Amino acid sequence: MVSSSDRVHTETSHNMAQRSITSFFKKTPFTPMEIKSNGGSKVSHVNGDTSPISDEKDKPSERQQSNSIDNDGDSQDSLKPKNKAKRQRVISSSSESESPVKVKKEDLSDNDDSITLNKSVNKTYDSPKNKKAKIKKEIKSPSPKKGAKSLSRDEVKENSLKLKIVGSKEKDNIVKNTEHIDNIENESEEIQKVAENAYNPSKSKYHPIKDACWSKGDPVPYLALAKTLDLIEGTSARLKIIEILSNFYRSVMVLTSEDLLPCIYLCLNQLAPAYHSLELGIAETYLMKAIGQCTGRTLAQVKSAVQKCGDMGRVAEQARAAQKTMFAAPKLQIRKVFAALKEIAHMTGQASVNKKINKIQSLYVACRDCEARFLIRSLEGKLRIGLAEQSVLHALALAVATTPPGPNLQLDAAQHMSADKFKALVEQHVAVVRRTYCECPDWAELLHELLRGGVAALASRCSMRVGVPLRPMLAHPTRAVRDVLARFENEEFTCEYKYDGERAQIHVPAAPDDKPDFANAAIFSRNQENNTAKYPDVLSRLPTLLKEGVSSCVLDCEAVAFDAANGKLLPFQVLSSRKRACASAEDVRVPVCVFVFDLLYLNGAPLVGSTLAHRRKLLREHFRTQPGTWQFATSKDCSTIEEVQLFLEEAVKESCEGLMVKMLTGDNSKYDIARRSHNWLKLKKDYLEGVGDTVDAVIIGAYRGKGKRAGVYGGFLVACYDPESEQFQSLCKLGTGFSDEDLQALSDMLKEHIIDSPRNYYNYDSSHSADVWTSAAVVVEVRCADLSLSPAHRAAIARLHPHKGVSLRFPRFVRVREDKAAEQATTAAQVAQLYLAQDQIKNQVKQPDAAHEDDFY
């Protein structure tokens, strides 16, 4: 029997449970029951209403839009809800193979809202975000009436927004109706940009706006450049490299043209023109310290990782990827990275080291993805991705040909012409851009004029000027006097003494009163470095050189150490002991005589397009000579082998290296800027002793001396340079020709260039591993008996044999070439040419046509 208290307790519990159930159903949204329709579609039953279930809830804007459309058709598969707002009529598809939901609007009218839902049966749950990406809405616009007016700007914007939800066919129709929507200034804002980490300029049919990862007017992300360089590093085909870089430049030109200059400089790993002498010069230890401090590693750990990997950039990238940060740093922009690198380069003084490290750390912690790799490589001074300057010029020309700059924007000119016609256009653009850059190697001025007026006006607006050094014309070597006659047969040519000195390009600008401005005169090396401080004595004597009527000029000369007491020329080794900077002419300890042999510019007019005969005539008319200080290069116009032979012997007796043989008249006698030309041949006394030319090689390793050479390095591993792969390829082991003083000097010179392990861009055989590895900095001139193919060396590998390189037989040290940078050493292609030029090889192998072509160096 139940007591009253138990009954009360039971009723109370029952009431509480009933209230909980009621509360649950009030607070919990009702889920309609699902059944299958005849066609397999899901149908809901809610108070007698049956309608297909949509996998995605209507957004407020969609509900509002659907309620504003009136139904005018009947459907057997849908029922109208009682006492509720009128529903859209829905037709359920019976096909199980249909694609996900497709909405089709046949006509956009006030009384037409027939909508067909084609939905697959077997659907699994997707998040709204995933379903939104899968749904495709195809909207067919009503055909315009005849005589209709062109769309207004508001209509254009409305249609532009529709581009996000229409299919490709309808999208093309809208683009046509909007009349070149690409020219609308806010188009890039309406088109969804690519994610930065998905940026890919290597894709086919690249669109400079739609495939970019930034919008018009926005700063170019540094990650966009890093992604471009990463693709280039993984590509060996030169034409593909040019295409990738060109696509990136096209986007920069169209969206943010002001960032094109820093993009170019960062691709070349430069901060300014060479004659500004602005370099980063960050020591490896400082970079390792910055990486370690930012990632919680010790300096020893970073060093060990770099030694194993051989690439500090890769180590920095891996360390940054493993680091977790609480707050994300601001994303890097190209303009800010470039400005920071310039700021680091300008830092000097005792406290500059810590300032540089702090600045590097601020950049490094903000790196994403592969940015750290290329940031550190830029700070090192070498990208090492196989991107040469000529490739950058080619890519820029291709970008301008494909997407011409100007008010009438054309995104892809190749679509409007045949392949052959476009190829010819690109070749024309490449020739103009290269020639202009040779005459005016200033990227800021070249890009300014290129973006303003295009290629057509580039040559007239951007030409040679005083103060901007040219890359000099160079000569090809030849082994015998008979080769000279074979090259210049039936042509007028002249022979000049080849002096054993340093190339000097003297610039004298004009003052406002059309008088020469000697105060701002400058002297540049063959590397375009400013050597003005090295030759104060030469500058002080300039007024004695110029005759009346000369207001400005550019002279091509050779500075040679000179013994004034005996009136004799001294070897290059004496000149190399001259200080790199002298306070005044009185501080000079090694006097020089300047031998002038060419005139490139006179009184505001470039002369590089004139014949040598004309340039030489103007030179002798407008300039004086003074024995021991200013002299014209001794020359003689020859026509026979005997004349050339006798003149060569005279040059050798006068302490010269040999002869320079030059075309005198005709188009082939023009001054070819930055080219190693067959119109100039050099015939040195060494050639008659064996190999056709000495080789300028780079020291990449050293071997410790033994016996009497103990305490210094007794031998060296030297390499040539391959600009295409950006590798230093082993050429030979050099151990003869040195005096004790030479070995001591080289050992001292290499101390500051010692590194822990060989660079990843050193190509050598492990059998020649050095005792000590050095950075590629010191260039030496080497003479040899001949050249041979070798399985143990890598110079010019795959050019002559798939698995063998070229090595020097019986190499001998000649001198240190302080006037040359490592990248200006003898190239792999030149080594291959020297091998093929040997008499014993000439008779066996047909010479390739490329061996006789001139090219940029």
PDB file of N, CA and C in Angstrom, residues 181-183 186-196 198-201 203-216 247-248 250-252 254-255 411-412:
ATOM      1  N   ILE A 181      36.042  44.409 -69.232  1.00  0.00           N
ATOM      2  CA  ILE A 181      36.000  44.630 -67.784  1.00  0.00           C
ATOM      3  C   ILE A 181      37.387  44.685 -67.176  1.00  0.00           C
ATOM      4  N   ASP A 182      38.386  44.137 -67.891  1.00  0.00           N
ATOM      5  CA  ASP A 182      39.753  44.163 -67.376  1.00  0.00           C
ATOM      6  C   ASP A 182      40.259  45.569 -67.158  1.00  0.00           C
ATOM      7  N   ASN A 183      39.666  46.551 -67.852  1.00  0.00           N
ATOM      8  CA  ASN A 183      40.145  47.922 -67.737  1.00  0.00           C
ATOM      9  C   ASN A 183      39.500  48.673 -66.583  1.00  0.00           C
ATOM     10  N   ASN A 186      38.602  48.827 -60.453  1.00  0.00           N
ATOM     11  CA  ASN A 186      38.390  48.018 -59.257  1.00  0.00           C
ATOM     12  C   ASN A 186      38.151  46.560 -59.583  1.00  0.00           C
ATOM     13  N   GLU A 187      38.569  46.120 -60.780  1.00  0.00           N
ATOM     14  CA  GLU A 187      38.354  44.720 -61.139  1.00  0.00           C
ATOM     15  C   GLU A 187      39.095  43.793 -60.199  1.00  0.00           C
ATOM     16  N   SER A 188      40.330  44.128 -59.876  1.00  0.00           N
ATOM     17  CA  SER A 188      41.133  43.242 -59.051  1.00  0.00           C
ATOM     18  C   SER A 188      40.542  43.080 -57.660  1.00  0.00           C
ATOM     19  N   GLU A 189      39.732  44.062 -57.214  1.00  0.00           N
ATOM     20  CA  GLU A 189      39.102  43.930 -55.915  1.00  0.00           C
ATOM     21  C   GLU A 189      37.911  42.981 -55.986  1.00  0.00           C
ATOM     22  N   GLU A 190      37.255  42.906 -57.165  1.00  0.00           N
ATOM     23  CA  GLU A 190      36.087  42.065 -57.318  1.00  0.00           C
ATOM     24  C   GLU A 190      36.466  40.615 -57.543  1.00  0.00           C
ATOM     25  N   ILE A 191      37.626  40.350 -58.097  1.00  0.00           N
ATOM     26  CA  ILE A 191      38.080  38.991 -58.350  1.00  0.00           C
ATOM     27  C   ILE A 191      38.810  38.466 -57.123  1.00  0.00           C
ATOM     28  N   GLN A 192      38.406  37.309 -56.668  1.00  0.00           N
ATOM     29  CA  GLN A 192      39.030  36.742 -55.468  1.00  0.00           C
ATOM     30  C   GLN A 192      40.475  36.372 -55.759  1.00  0.00           C
ATOM     31  N   LYS A 193      41.371  36.897 -54.978  1.00  0.00           N
ATOM     32  CA  LYS A 193      42.793  36.668 -55.228  1.00  0.00           C
ATOM     33  C   LYS A 193      43.222  35.295 -54.711  1.00  0.00           C
ATOM     34  N   VAL A 194      44.327  34.812 -55.253  1.00  0.00           N
ATOM     35  CA  VAL A 194      44.879  33.516 -54.875  1.00  0.00           C
ATOM     36  C   VAL A 194      45.524  33.629 -53.493  1.00  0.00           C
ATOM     37  N   ALA A 195      45.466  32.563 -52.722  1.00  0.00           N
ATOM     38  CA  ALA A 195      46.144  32.555 -51.425  1.00  0.00           C
ATOM     39  C   ALA A 195      47.648  32.672 -51.638  1.00  0.00           C
ATOM     40  N   GLU A 196      48.312  33.382 -50.757  1.00  0.00           N
ATOM     41  CA  GLU A 196      49.738  33.652 -50.937  1.00  0.00           C
ATOM     42  C   GLU A 196      50.559  32.365 -50.985  1.00  0.00           C
ATOM     43  N   ALA A 198      49.667  29.637 -52.099  1.00  0.00           N
ATOM     44  CA  ALA A 198      49.304  28.854 -53.289  1.00  0.00           C
ATOM     45  C   ALA A 198      49.705  29.567 -54.577  1.00  0.00           C
ATOM     46  N   TYR A 199      50.426  30.655 -54.449  1.00  0.00           N
ATOM     47  CA  TYR A 199      50.798  31.433 -55.646  1.00  0.00           C
ATOM     48  C   TYR A 199      51.704  30.604 -56.545  1.00  0.00           C
ATOM     49  N   ASN A 200      51.386  30.596 -57.844  1.00  0.00           N
ATOM     50  CA  ASN A 200      52.124  29.738 -58.776  1.00  0.00           C
ATOM     51  C   ASN A 200      52.263  30.428 -60.143  1.00  0.00           C
ATOM     52  N   PRO A 201      53.347  31.173 -60.353  1.00  0.00           N
ATOM     53  CA  PRO A 201      53.540  31.844 -61.646  1.00  0.00           C
ATOM     54  C   PRO A 201      54.013  30.920 -62.761  1.00  0.00           C
ATOM     55  N   LYS A 203      52.173  28.352 -63.871  1.00  0.00           N
ATOM     56  CA  LYS A 203      51.022  27.722 -64.500  1.00  0.00           C
ATOM     57  C   LYS A 203      50.850  28.215 -65.931  1.00  0.00           C
ATOM     58  N   SER A 204      50.286  27.364 -66.761  1.00  0.00           N
ATOM     59  CA  SER A 204      50.047  27.737 -68.155  1.00  0.00           C
ATOM     60  C   SER A 204      48.882  28.724 -68.230  1.00  0.00           C
ATOM     61  N   LYS A 205      48.877  29.556 -69.257  1.00  0.00           N
ATOM     62  CA  LYS A 205      47.848  30.580 -69.445  1.00  0.00           C
ATOM     63  C   LYS A 205      47.708  31.438 -68.189  1.00  0.00           C
ATOM     64  N   TYR A 206      48.820  31.858 -67.668  1.00  0.00           N
ATOM     65  CA  TYR A 206      48.847  32.665 -66.441  1.00  0.00           C
ATOM     66  C   TYR A 206      48.152  34.005 -66.675  1.00  0.00           C
ATOM     67  N   HIS A 207      47.294  34.383 -65.738  1.00  0.00           N
ATOM     68  CA  HIS A 207      46.588  35.666 -65.798  1.00  0.00           C
ATOM     69  C   HIS A 207      47.203  36.595 -64.752  1.00  0.00           C
ATOM     70  N   PRO A 208      47.725  37.743 -65.157  1.00  0.00           N
ATOM     71  CA  PRO A 208      48.471  38.595 -64.209  1.00  0.00           C
ATOM     72  C   PRO A 208      47.630  39.179 -63.084  1.00  0.00           C
ATOM     73  N   ILE A 209      46.300  39.155 -63.209  1.00  0.00           N
ATOM     74  CA  ILE A 209      45.452  39.679 -62.136  1.00  0.00           C
ATOM     75  C   ILE A 209      44.791  38.543 -61.363  1.00  0.00           C
ATOM     76  N   LYS A 210      44.136  37.627 -62.081  1.00  0.00           N
ATOM     77  CA  LYS A 210      43.374  36.570 -61.419  1.00  0.00           C
ATOM     78  C   LYS A 210      44.270  35.555 -60.728  1.00  0.00           C
ATOM     79  N   ASP A 211      45.489  35.369 -61.224  1.00  0.00           N
ATOM     80  CA  ASP A 211      46.394  34.380 -60.637  1.00  0.00           C
ATOM     81  C   ASP A 211      47.379  35.001 -59.652  1.00  0.00           C
ATOM     82  N   ALA A 212      47.260  36.296 -59.408  1.00  0.00           N
ATOM     83  CA  ALA A 212      48.136  36.961 -58.440  1.00  0.00           C
ATOM     84  C   ALA A 212      47.598  36.752 -57.032  1.00  0.00           C
ATOM     85  N   CYS A 213      48.439  36.947 -56.053  1.00  0.00           N
ATOM     86  CA  CYS A 213      48.020  36.765 -54.658  1.00  0.00           C
ATOM     87  C   CYS A 213      47.924  38.098 -53.917  1.00  0.00           C
ATOM     88  N   TRP A 214      47.816  39.166 -54.642  1.00  0.00           N
ATOM     89  CA  TRP A 214      47.583  40.478 -54.037  1.00  0.00           C
ATOM     90  C   TRP A 214      46.719  41.300 -54.985  1.00  0.00           C
ATOM     91  N   SER A 215      46.121  42.356 -54.467  1.00  0.00           N
ATOM     92  CA  SER A 215      45.192  43.165 -55.243  1.00  0.00           C
ATOM     93  C   SER A 215      45.875  44.417 -55.767  1.00  0.00           C
ATOM     94  N   LYS A 216      45.196  45.079 -56.678  1.00  0.00           N
ATOM     95  CA  LYS A 216      45.757  46.278 -57.293  1.00  0.00           C
ATOM     96  C   LYS A 216      46.021  47.353 -56.252  1.00  0.00           C
ATOM     97  N   ASN A 247      56.039  35.943 -65.787  1.00  0.00           N
ATOM     98  CA  ASN A 247      54.673  35.984 -65.271  1.00  0.00           C
ATOM     99  C   ASN A 247      54.593  36.780 -63.972  1.00  0.00           C
ATOM    100  N   PHE A 248      55.572  36.587 -63.118  1.00  0.00           N
ATOM    101  CA  PHE A 248      55.608  37.353 -61.869  1.00  0.00           C
ATOM    102  C   PHE A 248      55.745  38.848 -62.159  1.00  0.00           C
ATOM    103  N   ARG A 250      54.827  40.417 -64.810  1.00  0.00           N
ATOM    104  CA  ARG A 250      53.575  40.918 -65.406  1.00  0.00           C
ATOM    105  C   ARG A 250      52.589  41.334 -64.319  1.00  0.00           C
ATOM    106  N   SER A 251      52.445  40.513 -63.304  1.00  0.00           N
ATOM    107  CA  SER A 251      51.534  40.851 -62.202  1.00  0.00           C
ATOM    108  C   SER A 251      51.996  42.104 -61.469  1.00  0.00           C
ATOM    109  N   VAL A 252      53.291  42.199 -61.245  1.00  0.00           N
ATOM    110  CA  VAL A 252      53.821  43.379 -60.548  1.00  0.00           C
ATOM    111  C   VAL A 252      53.573  44.637 -61.382  1.00  0.00           C
ATOM    112  N   VAL A 254      51.217  45.246 -63.597  1.00  0.00           N
ATOM    113  CA  VAL A 254      49.802  45.582 -63.698  1.00  0.00           C
ATOM    114  C   VAL A 254      49.233  46.043 -62.363  1.00  0.00           C
ATOM    115  N   LEU A 255      49.611  45.385 -61.279  1.00  0.00           N
ATOM    116  CA  LEU A 255      48.990  45.648 -59.983  1.00  0.00           C
ATOM    117  C   LEU A 255      49.752  46.652 -59.122  1.00  0.00           C
ATOM    118  N   LEU A 411      46.290  42.493 -71.341  1.00  0.00           N
ATOM    119  CA  LEU A 411      46.876  41.539 -70.411  1.00  0.00           C
ATOM    120  C   LEU A 411      47.657  40.427 -71.094  1.00  0.00           C
ATOM    121  N   ASP A 412      47.284  40.083 -72.323  1.00  0.00           N
ATOM    122  CA  ASP A 412      47.980  38.999 -73.027  1.00  0.00           C
ATOM    123  C   ASP A 412      47.973  39.276 -74.519  1.00  0.00           C
TER     124      ASP A 412
END
